[in-house]
XYZ file of C-alpha atoms in Angstrom:
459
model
C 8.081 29.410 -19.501
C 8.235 25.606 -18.467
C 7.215 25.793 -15.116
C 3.819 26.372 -16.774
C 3.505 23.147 -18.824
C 5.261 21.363 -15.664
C 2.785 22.828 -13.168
C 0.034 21.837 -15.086
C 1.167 18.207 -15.973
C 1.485 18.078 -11.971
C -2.451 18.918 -11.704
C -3.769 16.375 -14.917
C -4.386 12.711 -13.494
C -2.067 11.648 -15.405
C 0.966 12.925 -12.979
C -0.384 10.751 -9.960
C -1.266 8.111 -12.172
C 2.183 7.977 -13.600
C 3.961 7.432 -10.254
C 1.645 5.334 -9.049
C 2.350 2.886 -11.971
C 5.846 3.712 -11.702
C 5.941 2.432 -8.057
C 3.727 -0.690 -8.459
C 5.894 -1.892 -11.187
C 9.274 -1.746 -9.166
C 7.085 -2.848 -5.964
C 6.288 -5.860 -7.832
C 9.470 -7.247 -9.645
C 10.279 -9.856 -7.476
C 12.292 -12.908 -8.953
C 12.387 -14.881 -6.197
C 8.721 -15.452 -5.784
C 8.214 -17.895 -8.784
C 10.886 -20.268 -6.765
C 10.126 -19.392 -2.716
C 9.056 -23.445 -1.649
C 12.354 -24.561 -3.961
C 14.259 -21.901 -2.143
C 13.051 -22.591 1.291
C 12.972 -26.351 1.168
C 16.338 -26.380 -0.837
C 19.744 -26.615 1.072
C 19.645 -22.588 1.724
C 17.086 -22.934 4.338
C 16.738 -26.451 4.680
C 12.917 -26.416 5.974
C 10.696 -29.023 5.086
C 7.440 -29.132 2.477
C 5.243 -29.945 5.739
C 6.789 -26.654 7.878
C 6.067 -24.883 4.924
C 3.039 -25.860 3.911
C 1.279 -26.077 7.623
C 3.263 -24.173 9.291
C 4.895 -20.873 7.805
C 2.513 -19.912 4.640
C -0.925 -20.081 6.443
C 0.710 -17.075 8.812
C 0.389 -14.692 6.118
C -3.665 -15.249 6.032
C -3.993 -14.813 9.849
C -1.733 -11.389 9.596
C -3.441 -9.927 6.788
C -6.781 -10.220 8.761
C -5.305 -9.049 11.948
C -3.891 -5.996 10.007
C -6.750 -5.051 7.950
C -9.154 -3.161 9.846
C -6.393 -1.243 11.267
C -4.645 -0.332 8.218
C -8.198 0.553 6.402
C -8.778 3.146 8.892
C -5.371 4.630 8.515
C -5.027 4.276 5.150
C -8.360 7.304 5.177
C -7.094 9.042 8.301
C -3.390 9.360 6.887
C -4.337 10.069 3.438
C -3.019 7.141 1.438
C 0.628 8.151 0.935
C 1.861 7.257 4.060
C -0.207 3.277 3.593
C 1.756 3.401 0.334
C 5.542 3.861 1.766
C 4.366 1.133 4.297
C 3.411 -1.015 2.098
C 6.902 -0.426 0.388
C 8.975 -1.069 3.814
C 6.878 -3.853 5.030
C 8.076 -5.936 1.528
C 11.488 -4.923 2.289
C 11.191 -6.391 5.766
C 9.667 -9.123 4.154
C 12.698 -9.895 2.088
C 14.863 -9.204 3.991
C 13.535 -12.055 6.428
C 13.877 -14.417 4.291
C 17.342 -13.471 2.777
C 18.648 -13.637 6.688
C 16.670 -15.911 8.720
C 16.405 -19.286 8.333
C 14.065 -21.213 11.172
C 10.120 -21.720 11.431
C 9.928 -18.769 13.568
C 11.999 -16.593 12.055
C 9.640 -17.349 8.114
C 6.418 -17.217 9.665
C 8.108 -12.711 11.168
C 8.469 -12.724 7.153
C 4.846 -13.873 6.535
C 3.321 -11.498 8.906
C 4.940 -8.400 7.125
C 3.863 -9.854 3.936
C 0.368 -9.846 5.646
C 0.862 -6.227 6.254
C 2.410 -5.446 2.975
C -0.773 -7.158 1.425
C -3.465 -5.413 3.318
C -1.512 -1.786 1.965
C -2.981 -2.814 -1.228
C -5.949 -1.056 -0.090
C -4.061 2.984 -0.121
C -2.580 1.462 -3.321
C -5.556 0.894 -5.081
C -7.931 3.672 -2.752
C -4.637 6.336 -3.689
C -5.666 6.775 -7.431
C -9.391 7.528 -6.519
C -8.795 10.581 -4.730
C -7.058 12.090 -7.516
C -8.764 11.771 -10.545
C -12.631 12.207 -11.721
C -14.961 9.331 -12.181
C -14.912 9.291 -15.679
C -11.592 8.288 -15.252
C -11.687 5.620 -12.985
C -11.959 2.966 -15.979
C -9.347 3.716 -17.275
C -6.592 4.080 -14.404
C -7.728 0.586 -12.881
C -6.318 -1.094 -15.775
C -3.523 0.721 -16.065
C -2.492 0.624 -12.115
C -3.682 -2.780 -12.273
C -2.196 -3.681 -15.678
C 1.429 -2.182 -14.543
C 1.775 -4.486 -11.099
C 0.743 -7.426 -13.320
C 3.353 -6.647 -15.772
C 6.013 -5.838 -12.852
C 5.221 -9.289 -12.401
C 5.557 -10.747 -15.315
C 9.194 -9.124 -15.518
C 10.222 -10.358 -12.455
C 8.932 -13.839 -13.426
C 10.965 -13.490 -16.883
C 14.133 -12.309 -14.872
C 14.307 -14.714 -11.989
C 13.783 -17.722 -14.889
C 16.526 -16.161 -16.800
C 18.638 -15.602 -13.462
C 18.430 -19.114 -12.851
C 18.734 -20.958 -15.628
C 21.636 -19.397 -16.583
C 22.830 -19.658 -13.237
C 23.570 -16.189 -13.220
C 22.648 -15.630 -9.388
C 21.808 -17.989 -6.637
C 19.103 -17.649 -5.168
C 20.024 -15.634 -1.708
C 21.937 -12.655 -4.439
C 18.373 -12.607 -6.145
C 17.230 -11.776 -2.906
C 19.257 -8.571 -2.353
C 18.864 -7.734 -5.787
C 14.880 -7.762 -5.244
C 15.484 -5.726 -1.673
C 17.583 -3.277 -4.776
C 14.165 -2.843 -6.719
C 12.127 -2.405 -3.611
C 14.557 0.189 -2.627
C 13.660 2.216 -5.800
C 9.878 1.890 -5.365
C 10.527 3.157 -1.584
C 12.172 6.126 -3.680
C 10.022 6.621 -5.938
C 6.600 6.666 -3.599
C 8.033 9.886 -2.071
C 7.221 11.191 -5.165
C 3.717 10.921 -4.757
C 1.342 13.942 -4.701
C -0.409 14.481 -1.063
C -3.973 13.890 -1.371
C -5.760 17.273 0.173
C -8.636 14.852 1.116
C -9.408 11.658 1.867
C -12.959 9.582 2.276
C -14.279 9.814 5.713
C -11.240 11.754 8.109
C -10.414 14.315 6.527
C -13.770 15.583 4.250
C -13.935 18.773 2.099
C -16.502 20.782 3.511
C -18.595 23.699 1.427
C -17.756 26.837 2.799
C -18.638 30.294 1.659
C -15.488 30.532 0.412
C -12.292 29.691 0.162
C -10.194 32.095 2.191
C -13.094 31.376 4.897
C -11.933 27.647 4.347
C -8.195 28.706 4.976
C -9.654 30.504 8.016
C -11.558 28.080 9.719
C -9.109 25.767 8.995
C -6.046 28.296 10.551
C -8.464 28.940 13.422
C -8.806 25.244 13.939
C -5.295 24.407 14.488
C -4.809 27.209 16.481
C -7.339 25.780 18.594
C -5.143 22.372 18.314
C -2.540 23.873 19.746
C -3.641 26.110 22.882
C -5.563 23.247 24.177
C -4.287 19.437 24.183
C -7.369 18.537 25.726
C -9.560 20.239 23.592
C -7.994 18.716 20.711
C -7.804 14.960 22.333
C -11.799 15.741 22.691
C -12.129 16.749 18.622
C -10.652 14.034 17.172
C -12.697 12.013 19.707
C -15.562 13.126 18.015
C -14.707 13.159 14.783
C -13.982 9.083 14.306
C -17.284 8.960 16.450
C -18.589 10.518 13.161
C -16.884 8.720 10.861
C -17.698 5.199 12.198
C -21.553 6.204 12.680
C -21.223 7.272 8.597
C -19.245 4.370 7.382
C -22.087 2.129 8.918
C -24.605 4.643 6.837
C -22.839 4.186 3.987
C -21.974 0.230 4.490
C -26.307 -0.262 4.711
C -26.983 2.185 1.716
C -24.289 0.204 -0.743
C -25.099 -2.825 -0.171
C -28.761 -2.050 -0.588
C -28.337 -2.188 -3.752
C -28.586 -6.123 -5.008
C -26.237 -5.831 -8.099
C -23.529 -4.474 -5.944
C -24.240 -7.049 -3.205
C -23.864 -10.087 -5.696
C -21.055 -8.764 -7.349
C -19.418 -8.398 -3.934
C -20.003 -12.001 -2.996
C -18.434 -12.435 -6.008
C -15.900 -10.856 -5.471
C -15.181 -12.161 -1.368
C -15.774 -15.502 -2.644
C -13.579 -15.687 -5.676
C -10.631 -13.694 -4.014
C -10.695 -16.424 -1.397
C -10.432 -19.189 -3.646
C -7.428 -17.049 -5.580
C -5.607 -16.286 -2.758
C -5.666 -20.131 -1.371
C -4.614 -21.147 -4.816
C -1.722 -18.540 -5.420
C -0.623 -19.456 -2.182
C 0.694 -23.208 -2.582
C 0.621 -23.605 -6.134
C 4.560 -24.065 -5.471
C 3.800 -26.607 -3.541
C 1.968 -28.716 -6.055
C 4.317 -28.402 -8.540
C 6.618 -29.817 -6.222
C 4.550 -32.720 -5.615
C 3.310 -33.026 -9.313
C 7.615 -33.271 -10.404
C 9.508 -33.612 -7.435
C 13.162 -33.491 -8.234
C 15.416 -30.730 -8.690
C 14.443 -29.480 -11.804
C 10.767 -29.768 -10.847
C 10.349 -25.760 -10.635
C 12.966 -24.549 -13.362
C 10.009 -23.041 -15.323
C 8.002 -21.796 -12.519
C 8.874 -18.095 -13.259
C 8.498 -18.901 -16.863
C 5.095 -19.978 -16.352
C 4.060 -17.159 -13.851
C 5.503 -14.712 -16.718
C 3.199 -16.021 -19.028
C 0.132 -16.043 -16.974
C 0.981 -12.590 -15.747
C 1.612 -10.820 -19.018
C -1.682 -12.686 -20.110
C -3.876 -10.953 -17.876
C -2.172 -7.791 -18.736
C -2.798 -7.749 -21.910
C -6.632 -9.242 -20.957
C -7.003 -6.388 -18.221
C -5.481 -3.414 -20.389
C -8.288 -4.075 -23.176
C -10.816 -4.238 -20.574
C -10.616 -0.335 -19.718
C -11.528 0.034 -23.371
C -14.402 -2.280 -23.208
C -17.835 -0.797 -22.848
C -20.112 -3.809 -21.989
C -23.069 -3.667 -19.833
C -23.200 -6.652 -17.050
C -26.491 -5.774 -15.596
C -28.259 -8.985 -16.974
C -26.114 -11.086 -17.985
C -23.181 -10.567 -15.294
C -23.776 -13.212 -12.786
C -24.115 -15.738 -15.670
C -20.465 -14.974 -16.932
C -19.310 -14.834 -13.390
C -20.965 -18.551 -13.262
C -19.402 -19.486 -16.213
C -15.825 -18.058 -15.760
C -15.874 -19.515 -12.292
C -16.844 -22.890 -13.628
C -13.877 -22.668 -16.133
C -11.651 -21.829 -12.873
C -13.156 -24.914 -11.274
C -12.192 -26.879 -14.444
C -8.501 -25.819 -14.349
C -8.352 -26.350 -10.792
C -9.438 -29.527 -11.138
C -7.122 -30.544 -13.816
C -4.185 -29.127 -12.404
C -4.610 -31.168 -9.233
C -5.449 -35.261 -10.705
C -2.769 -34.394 -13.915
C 0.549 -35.865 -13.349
C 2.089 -34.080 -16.126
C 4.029 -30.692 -14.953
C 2.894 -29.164 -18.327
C -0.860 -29.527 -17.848
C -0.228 -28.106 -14.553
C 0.984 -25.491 -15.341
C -1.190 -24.357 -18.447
C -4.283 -24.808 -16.240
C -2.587 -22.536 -13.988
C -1.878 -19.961 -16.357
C -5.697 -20.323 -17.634
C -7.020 -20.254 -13.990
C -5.114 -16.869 -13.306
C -6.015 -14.895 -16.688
C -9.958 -15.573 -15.916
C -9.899 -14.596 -12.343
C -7.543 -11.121 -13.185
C -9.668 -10.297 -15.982
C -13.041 -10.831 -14.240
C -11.799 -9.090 -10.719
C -10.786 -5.890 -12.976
C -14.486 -6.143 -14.007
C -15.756 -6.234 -11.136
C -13.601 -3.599 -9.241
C -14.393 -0.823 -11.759
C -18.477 -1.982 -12.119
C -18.882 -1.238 -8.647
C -16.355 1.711 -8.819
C -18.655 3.494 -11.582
C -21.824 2.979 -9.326
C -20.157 4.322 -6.421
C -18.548 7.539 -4.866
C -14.812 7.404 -4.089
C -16.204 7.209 -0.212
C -18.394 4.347 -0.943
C -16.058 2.568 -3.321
C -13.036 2.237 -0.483
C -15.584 1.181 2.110
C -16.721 -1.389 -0.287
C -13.285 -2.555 -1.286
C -12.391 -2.933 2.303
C -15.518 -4.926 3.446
C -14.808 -7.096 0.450
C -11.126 -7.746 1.335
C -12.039 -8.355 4.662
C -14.767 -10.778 3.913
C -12.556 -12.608 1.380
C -10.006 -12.695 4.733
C -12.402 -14.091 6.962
C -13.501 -17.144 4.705
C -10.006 -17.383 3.909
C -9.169 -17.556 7.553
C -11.724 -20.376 8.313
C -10.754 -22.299 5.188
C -7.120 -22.117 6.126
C -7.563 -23.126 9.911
C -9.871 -26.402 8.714
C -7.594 -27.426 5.779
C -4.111 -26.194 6.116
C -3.267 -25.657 9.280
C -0.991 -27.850 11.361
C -4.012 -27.400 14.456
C -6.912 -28.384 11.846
C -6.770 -31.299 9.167
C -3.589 -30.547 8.215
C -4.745 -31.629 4.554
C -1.801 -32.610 2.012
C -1.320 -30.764 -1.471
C -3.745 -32.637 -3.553
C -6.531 -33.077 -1.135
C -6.326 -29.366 -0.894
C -6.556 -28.465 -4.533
C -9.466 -30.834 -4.352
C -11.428 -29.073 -1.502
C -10.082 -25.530 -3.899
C -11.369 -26.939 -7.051
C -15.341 -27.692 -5.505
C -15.267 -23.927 -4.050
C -15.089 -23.007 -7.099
C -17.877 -25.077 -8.733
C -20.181 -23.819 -5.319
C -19.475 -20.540 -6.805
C -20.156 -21.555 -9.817
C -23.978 -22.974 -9.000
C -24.521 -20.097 -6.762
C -24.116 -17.512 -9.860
C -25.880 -20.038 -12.012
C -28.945 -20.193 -10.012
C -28.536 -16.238 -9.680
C -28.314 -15.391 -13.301
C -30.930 -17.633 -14.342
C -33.089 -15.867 -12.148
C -32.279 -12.557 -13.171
C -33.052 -13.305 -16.627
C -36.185 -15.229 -15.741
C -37.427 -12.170 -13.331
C -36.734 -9.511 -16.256
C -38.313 -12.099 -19.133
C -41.582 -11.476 -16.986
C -40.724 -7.874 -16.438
C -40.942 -7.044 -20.251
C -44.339 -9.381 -20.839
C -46.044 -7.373 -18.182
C -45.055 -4.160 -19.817
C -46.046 -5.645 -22.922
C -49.430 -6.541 -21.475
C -49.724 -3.256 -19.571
C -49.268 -1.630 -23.482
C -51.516 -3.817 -25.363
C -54.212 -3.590 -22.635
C -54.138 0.489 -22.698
C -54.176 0.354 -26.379
């Protein structure tokens, strides 16, 4: 009697959904993040805020482009699960690193598996969409979204609590993170195979389905008599697949409200990313003395469970963003550009950091709006392909500002100089979107006279 209820609690959405958020909130309790630049320029490691800075953190941008074709294409081909768990060991690597090593070389190994852990976001994210229907897709980005967010926020709380109270050093905070990890690894396991995927491995129509189970019996038979035969299939088949992702790639972005709220989306993730990166930094050079970064996990608890709360009420939000989108994106963008620029000229630590946590609920709350806008317009095929050419265009201008600015072999810029050159992306984006939006509203102004005409004239 309850395998019944069980079995069929296995099949709603809510089962995968469940685990998912289950995982991304253990994947993402991680106390020691708030306090990394303390930790690595403190007497543990004893690296300096230059090696850091130039020389360790920009490593993570380079890897995560290297890695993200690669893993985009196996995240379809392996169905998701498998990206997950990698995603999972790759942050315990991660950790791990930086628990037990303690030179340049030995940091920038940890960076590049963060790179890799970062670019699994994509079967994190793509995993829910092949398991529920459209009409639900609102509703489980916020909450998959909303849960890593408040994992977060948690591990912000507890690594501010663990070290105030000097209650762990930092290195035991380490293992005890590589603790939580090891539960998400767990827990992923858990996760229901996907029985398709977006481009590899397709449901096709058949007659029916034992002739499905047939052709598909007959198939691996096939596989199996003949290596060569095989080798020659799956030849084929990515042949296929690449020729329909560039089909699909030309019909999305045909569409001009997708396209700008992609360039939205590359362009503001950029800017994020950069930002989230050495924020650490600046708050070292904003109060630098030993207590300079006791509230750091304080402050990225309070910016995190802020954009929970922001992104959780957006699933229940039905606006429509078709003319007046780009203008909000202007304006919210110009508020990040605000923050940004306050948090770089302030010399008050307080000011800094409430700019911060401003600057982080407008970009979460306006990236959840734009992932499930273009998710509603889209099939689950399209919407991955999108996601990953947006990643991967974020990447690349990430890349090219991070070689130019930060990097010891470019200009090598210091912290505020940097927030500065952050801080004017932002108000670019900001008088792109402008310029778009007035446009749009200008352009559909005229629309509605000439309709109006058109009327009145056949009247």
């Amino acid at each position: 009697m309850s395998k019944v209820p069980v079995r069929t609690w296995r099949k709603n959405w809510k089962y995968p959904t469940s685990i998912l958020c289950i995982y991304g909130f253990f994947s993402t309790i991680k106390p020691m993040e708030p306090f990394l630049v303390p930790y690595l320029t403190g007497p543990d490691k004893n690296l300096t805020a230059q090696q850091v800075n130039n020389e360790i953190f920009p490593v993570w941008t380079y890897s995560f482009l290297a890695v993200q074709v690669p893993v985009f294409l196996l995240t379809d081909w392996l169905r998701y699960k498998p990206i997950v768990i990698l995603q999972c060991m790759a942050l315990f690597i991660t950790m791990a690193t930086i628990r037990w090593v303690t030179n340049v070389p030995g940091m920038q190994v940890s960076q590049f598996f963060f790179g890799v852990a970062t670019a699994s976001d994509l079967g994190y994210y793509s995993y829910i969409y092949s398991m529920v229907d459209l009409n639900k897709y609102r509703k489980a980005t916020s909450y998959i979204r909303s849960v890593q967010l408040l994992g977060y926020s948690v591990g912000s709380v507890l690594g501010q609590l663990l070290f105030s109270l000097e209650l762990l050093s930092y290195n035991d905070a380490l293992v005890f993170t590589l603790i939580l990890i090891a539960i998400a690894l767990l827990v992923s396991f858990f996760l229901p195979m996907p029985q398709r995927s977006m481009f590899f491995h397709r449901k096709r129509k058949l007659t029916g389905d034992f002739q499905g189970e047939e052709r598909s019996e007959e198939s691996e038979e096939a596989g199996v008599k003949t290596e060569d035969h095989q080798e020659l299939a799956e030849a084929q088949t990515c042949g296929k697949v690449l020729l329909q992702m560039i089909r699909d790639f030309r019909e999305c972005f045909a569409s001009k409200q997708l396209l700008y709220w992609s360039l939205w989306w590359v362009m503001a993730s950029c800017g994020f990313n950069q930002t989230v990166n050495f924020i650490q930094v600046l708050w070292e050079h904003v109060q630098p003395s030993q207590n300079s970064s006791i509230y750091n996990g304080g402050v990225e608890a309070v910016s995190s469970i802020l954009s929970t709360a922001s992104v959780y009420g957006i699933g229940y939000r039905e606006e429509r963003w078709e003319q007046w989108g780009e203008l909000a994106l202007a304006g919210f963008s110009g508020l990040c550009s605000v923050a940004l620029f306050v948090m770089t000229f302030s010399s008050n630590i307080w000011i800094s950091y409430a700019s911060y946590i401003v600057f982080k609920c407008l970009y979460m709350v306006l990236m959840t709006i734009a992932m499930f806008h273009i998710a509603t317009e889209l099939t689950m095929e399209r919407y991955a392909l999108v996601f990953g050419a947006n990643t991967f265009g974020a990447l690349v201008l990430q890349t090219i500002l991070t070689s130019i600015v930060v990097d010891s072999g470019g200009l090598a810029l210091g912290i505020i100089p940097q927030f500065i050159v952050y801080a004017s992306y932002f108000s670019l984006i900001t008088a792109v979107f402008l310029l778009r939006g007035l446009y749009t509203i200008r352009r559909e102004k005229k629309n509605r006279l000439m309709m109006c005409s058109c009327v009145t004239t056949n009247v």
